[in-house]
PDB file of C-alpha atoms in Angstrom:
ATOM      1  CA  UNK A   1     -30.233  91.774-167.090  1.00  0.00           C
ATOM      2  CA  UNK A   2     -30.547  94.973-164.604  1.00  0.00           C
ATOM      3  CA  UNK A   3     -27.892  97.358-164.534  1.00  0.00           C
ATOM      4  CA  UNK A   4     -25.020  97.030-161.616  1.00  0.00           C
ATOM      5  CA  UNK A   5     -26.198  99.800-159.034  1.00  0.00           C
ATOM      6  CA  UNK A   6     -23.292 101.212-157.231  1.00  0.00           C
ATOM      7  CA  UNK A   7     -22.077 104.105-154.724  1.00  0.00           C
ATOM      8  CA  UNK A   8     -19.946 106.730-156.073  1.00  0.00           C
ATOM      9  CA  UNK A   9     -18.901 108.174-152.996  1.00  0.00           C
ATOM     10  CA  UNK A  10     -16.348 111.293-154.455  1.00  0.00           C
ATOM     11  CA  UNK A  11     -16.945 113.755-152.012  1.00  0.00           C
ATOM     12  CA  UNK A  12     -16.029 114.911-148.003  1.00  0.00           C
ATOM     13  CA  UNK A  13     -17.707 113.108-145.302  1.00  0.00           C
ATOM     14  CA  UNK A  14     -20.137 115.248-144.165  1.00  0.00           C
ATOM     15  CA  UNK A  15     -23.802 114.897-142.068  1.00  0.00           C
ATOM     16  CA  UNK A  16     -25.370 115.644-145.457  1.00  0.00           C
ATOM     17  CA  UNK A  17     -23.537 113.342-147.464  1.00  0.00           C
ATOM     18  CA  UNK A  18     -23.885 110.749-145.107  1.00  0.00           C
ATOM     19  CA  UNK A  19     -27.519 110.499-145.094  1.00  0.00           C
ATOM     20  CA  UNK A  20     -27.188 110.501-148.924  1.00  0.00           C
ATOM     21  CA  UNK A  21     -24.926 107.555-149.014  1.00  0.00           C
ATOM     22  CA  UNK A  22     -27.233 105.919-146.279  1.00  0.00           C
ATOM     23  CA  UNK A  23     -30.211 106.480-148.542  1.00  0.00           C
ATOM     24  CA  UNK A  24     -28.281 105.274-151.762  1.00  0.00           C
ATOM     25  CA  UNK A  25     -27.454 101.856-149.797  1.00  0.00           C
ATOM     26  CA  UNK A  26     -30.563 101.176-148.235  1.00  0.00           C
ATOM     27  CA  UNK A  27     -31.865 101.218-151.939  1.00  0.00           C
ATOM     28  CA  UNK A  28     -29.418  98.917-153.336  1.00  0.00           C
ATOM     29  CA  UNK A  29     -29.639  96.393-150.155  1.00  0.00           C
ATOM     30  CA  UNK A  30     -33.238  96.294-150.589  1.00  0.00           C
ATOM     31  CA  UNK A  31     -32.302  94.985-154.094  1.00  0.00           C
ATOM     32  CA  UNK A  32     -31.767  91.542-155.872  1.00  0.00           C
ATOM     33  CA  UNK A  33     -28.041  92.471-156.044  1.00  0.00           C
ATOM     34  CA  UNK A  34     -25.644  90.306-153.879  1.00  0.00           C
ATOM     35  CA  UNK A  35     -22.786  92.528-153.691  1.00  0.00           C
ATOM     36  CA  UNK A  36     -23.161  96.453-153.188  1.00  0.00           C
ATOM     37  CA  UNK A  37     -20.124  97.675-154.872  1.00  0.00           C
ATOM     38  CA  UNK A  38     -18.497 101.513-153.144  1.00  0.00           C
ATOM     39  CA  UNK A  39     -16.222 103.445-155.614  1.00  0.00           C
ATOM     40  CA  UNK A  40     -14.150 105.718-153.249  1.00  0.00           C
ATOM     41  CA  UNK A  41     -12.320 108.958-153.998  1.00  0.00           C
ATOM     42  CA  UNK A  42     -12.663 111.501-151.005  1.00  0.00           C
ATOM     43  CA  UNK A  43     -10.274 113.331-149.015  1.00  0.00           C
ATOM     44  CA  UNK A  44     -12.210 112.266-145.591  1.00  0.00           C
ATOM     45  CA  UNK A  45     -13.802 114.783-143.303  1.00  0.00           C
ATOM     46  CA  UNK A  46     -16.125 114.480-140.228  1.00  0.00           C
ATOM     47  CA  UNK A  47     -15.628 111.472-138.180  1.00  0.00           C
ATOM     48  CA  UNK A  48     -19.109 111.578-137.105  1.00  0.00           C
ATOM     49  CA  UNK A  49     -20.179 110.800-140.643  1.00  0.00           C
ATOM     50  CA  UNK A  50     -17.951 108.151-141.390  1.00  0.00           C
ATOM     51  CA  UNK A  51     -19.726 106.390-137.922  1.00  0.00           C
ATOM     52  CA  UNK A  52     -23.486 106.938-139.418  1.00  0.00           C
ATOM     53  CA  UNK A  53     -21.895 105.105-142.504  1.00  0.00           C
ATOM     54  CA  UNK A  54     -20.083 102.587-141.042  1.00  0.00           C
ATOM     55  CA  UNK A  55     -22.716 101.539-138.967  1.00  0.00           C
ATOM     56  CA  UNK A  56     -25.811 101.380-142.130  1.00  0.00           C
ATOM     57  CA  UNK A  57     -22.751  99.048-143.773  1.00  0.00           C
ATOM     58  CA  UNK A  58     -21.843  96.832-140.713  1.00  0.00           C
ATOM     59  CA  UNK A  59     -26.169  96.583-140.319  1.00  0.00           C
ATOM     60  CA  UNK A  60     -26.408  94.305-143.608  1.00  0.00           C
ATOM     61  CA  UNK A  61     -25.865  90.801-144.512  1.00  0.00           C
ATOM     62  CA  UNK A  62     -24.882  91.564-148.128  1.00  0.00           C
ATOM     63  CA  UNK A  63     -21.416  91.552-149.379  1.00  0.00           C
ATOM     64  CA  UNK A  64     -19.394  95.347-149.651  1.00  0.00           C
ATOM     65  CA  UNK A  65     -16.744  95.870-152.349  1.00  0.00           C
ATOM     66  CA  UNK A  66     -14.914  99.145-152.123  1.00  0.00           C
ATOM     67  CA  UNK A  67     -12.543 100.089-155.083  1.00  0.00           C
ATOM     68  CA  UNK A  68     -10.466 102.936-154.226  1.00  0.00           C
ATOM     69  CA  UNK A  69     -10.337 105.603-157.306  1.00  0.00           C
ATOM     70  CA  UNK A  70      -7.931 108.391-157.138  1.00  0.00           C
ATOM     71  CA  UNK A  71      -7.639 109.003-152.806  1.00  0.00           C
ATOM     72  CA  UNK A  72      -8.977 107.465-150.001  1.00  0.00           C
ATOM     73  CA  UNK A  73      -7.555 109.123-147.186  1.00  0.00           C
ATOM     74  CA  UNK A  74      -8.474 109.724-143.515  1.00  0.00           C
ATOM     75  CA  UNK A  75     -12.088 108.652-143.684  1.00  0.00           C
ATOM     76  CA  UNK A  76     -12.287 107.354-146.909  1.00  0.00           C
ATOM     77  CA  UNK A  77      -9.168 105.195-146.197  1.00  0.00           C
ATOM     78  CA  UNK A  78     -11.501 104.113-142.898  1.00  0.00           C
ATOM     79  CA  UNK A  79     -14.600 103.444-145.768  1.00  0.00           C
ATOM     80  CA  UNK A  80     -12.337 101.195-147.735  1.00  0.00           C
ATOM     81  CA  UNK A  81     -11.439  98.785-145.013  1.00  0.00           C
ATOM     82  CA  UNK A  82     -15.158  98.383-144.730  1.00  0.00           C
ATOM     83  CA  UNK A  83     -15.315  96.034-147.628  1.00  0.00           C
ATOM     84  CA  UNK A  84     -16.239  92.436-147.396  1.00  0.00           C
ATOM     85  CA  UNK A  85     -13.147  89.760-147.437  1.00  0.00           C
ATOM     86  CA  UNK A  86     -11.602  89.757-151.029  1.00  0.00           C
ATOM     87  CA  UNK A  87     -13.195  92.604-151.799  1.00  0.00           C
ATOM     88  CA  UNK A  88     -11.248  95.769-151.525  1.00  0.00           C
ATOM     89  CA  UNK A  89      -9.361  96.986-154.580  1.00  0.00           C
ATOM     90  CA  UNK A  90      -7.233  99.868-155.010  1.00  0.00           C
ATOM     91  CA  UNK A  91      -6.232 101.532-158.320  1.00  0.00           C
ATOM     92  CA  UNK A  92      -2.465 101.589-158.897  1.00  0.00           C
ATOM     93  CA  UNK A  93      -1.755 105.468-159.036  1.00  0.00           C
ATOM     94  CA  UNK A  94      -4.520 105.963-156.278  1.00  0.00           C
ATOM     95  CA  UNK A  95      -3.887 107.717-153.019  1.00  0.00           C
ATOM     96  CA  UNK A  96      -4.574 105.876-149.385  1.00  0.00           C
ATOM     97  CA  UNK A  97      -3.872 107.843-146.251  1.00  0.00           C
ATOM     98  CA  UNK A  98      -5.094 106.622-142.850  1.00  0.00           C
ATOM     99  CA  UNK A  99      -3.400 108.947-139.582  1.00  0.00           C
ATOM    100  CA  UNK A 100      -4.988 109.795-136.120  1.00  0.00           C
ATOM    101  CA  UNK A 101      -7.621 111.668-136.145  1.00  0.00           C
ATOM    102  CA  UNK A 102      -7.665 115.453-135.167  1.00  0.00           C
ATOM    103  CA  UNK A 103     -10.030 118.143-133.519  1.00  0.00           C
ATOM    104  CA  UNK A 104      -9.944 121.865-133.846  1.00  0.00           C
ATOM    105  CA  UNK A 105     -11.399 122.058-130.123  1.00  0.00           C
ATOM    106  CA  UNK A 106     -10.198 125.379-128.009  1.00  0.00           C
ATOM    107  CA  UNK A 107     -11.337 126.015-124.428  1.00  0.00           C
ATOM    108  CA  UNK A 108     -10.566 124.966-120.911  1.00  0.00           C
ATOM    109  CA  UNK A 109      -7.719 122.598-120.450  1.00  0.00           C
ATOM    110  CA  UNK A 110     -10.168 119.569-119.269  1.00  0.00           C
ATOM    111  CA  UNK A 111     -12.455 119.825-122.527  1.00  0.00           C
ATOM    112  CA  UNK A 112      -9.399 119.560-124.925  1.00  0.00           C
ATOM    113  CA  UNK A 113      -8.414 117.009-122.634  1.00  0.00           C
ATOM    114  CA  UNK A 114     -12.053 115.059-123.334  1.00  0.00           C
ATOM    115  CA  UNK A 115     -11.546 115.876-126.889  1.00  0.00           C
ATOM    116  CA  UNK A 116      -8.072 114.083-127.450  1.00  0.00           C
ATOM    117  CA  UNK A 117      -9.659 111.096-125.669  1.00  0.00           C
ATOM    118  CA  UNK A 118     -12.606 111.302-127.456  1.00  0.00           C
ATOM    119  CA  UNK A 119     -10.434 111.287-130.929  1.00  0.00           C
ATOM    120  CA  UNK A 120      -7.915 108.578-129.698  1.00  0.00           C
ATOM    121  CA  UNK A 121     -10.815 106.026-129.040  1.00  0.00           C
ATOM    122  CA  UNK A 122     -12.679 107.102-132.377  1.00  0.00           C
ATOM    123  CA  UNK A 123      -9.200 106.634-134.471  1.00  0.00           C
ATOM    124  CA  UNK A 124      -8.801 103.667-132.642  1.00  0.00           C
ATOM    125  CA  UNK A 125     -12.239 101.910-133.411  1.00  0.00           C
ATOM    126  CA  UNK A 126     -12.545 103.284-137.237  1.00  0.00           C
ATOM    127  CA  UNK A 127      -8.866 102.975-138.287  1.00  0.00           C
ATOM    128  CA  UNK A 128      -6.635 100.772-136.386  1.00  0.00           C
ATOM    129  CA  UNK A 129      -9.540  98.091-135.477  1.00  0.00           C
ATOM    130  CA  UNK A 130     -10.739  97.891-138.751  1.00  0.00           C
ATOM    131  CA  UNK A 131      -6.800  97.985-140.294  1.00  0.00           C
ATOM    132  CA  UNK A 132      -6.307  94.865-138.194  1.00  0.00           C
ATOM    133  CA  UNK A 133      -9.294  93.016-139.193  1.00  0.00           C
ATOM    134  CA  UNK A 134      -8.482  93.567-142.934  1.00  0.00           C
ATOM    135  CA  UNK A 135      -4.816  92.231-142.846  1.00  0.00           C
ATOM    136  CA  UNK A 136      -6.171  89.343-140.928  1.00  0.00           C
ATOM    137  CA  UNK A 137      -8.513  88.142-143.387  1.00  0.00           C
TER     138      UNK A 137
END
């Protein structure tokens, strides 16, 4: 019997570490293995990344299972929700944070302006949408 190939995803959510988790998955999809199991501990980060992930996860027909190790907050709370019906777990003394999103933009009134829209409809599509979902099933 092979051995269970997983994701340890304990870092920030970064370009770089995106790509690496990307790469990771596309290996274990292209496997025998049914289910593609995500351990989660991260303190969340860019945004940006958690889209580039989100999107290589929502592009496959195989089952995700998240289990939530330690924190998942802001983006990794977001990563969590990702998991497949019945299959998001949480550890009893682990952390999960989600919140709206923030931006350290600076500048003319109308770009922070662009910014705080741009962050409402990004909070809205990675946290709340995907919140709902996950209570409904």
């Amino acid at each position: 019997m092979a051995n269970l190939q997983y994701i340890k995803f304990d870092t920030i959510f970064h370009p770089i570490t995106a790509g690496w988790f990307i790469e990771s998955f596309r290996i274990i999809e292209n496997s025998d293995q049914p289910i593609i199991p995500i351990e989660i501990n991260s303190p969340g980060g860019y945004i940006s990344a958690l889209a580039q992930i989100l999107d290589a996860i929502e592009s496959s027909d195989k089952k995700i299972a998240t289990f939530v190790t330690g924190m998942a907050c802001s983006c990794g709370a977001a990563l969590s929700l990702a998991g497949s019906d019945g299959l998001r777990f949480i550890g009893a003394n682990s952390e999960f944070m989600l919140h709206q999103g923030s931006t350290g933009s600076s500048g003319k009134a109308s770009d922070i302006q662009a910014d705080a829209k741009l962050i409402m409809d990004m909070t809205e599509r990675f946290v709340y949408d995907k919140g709902d979902k996950a209570a409904k099933k």
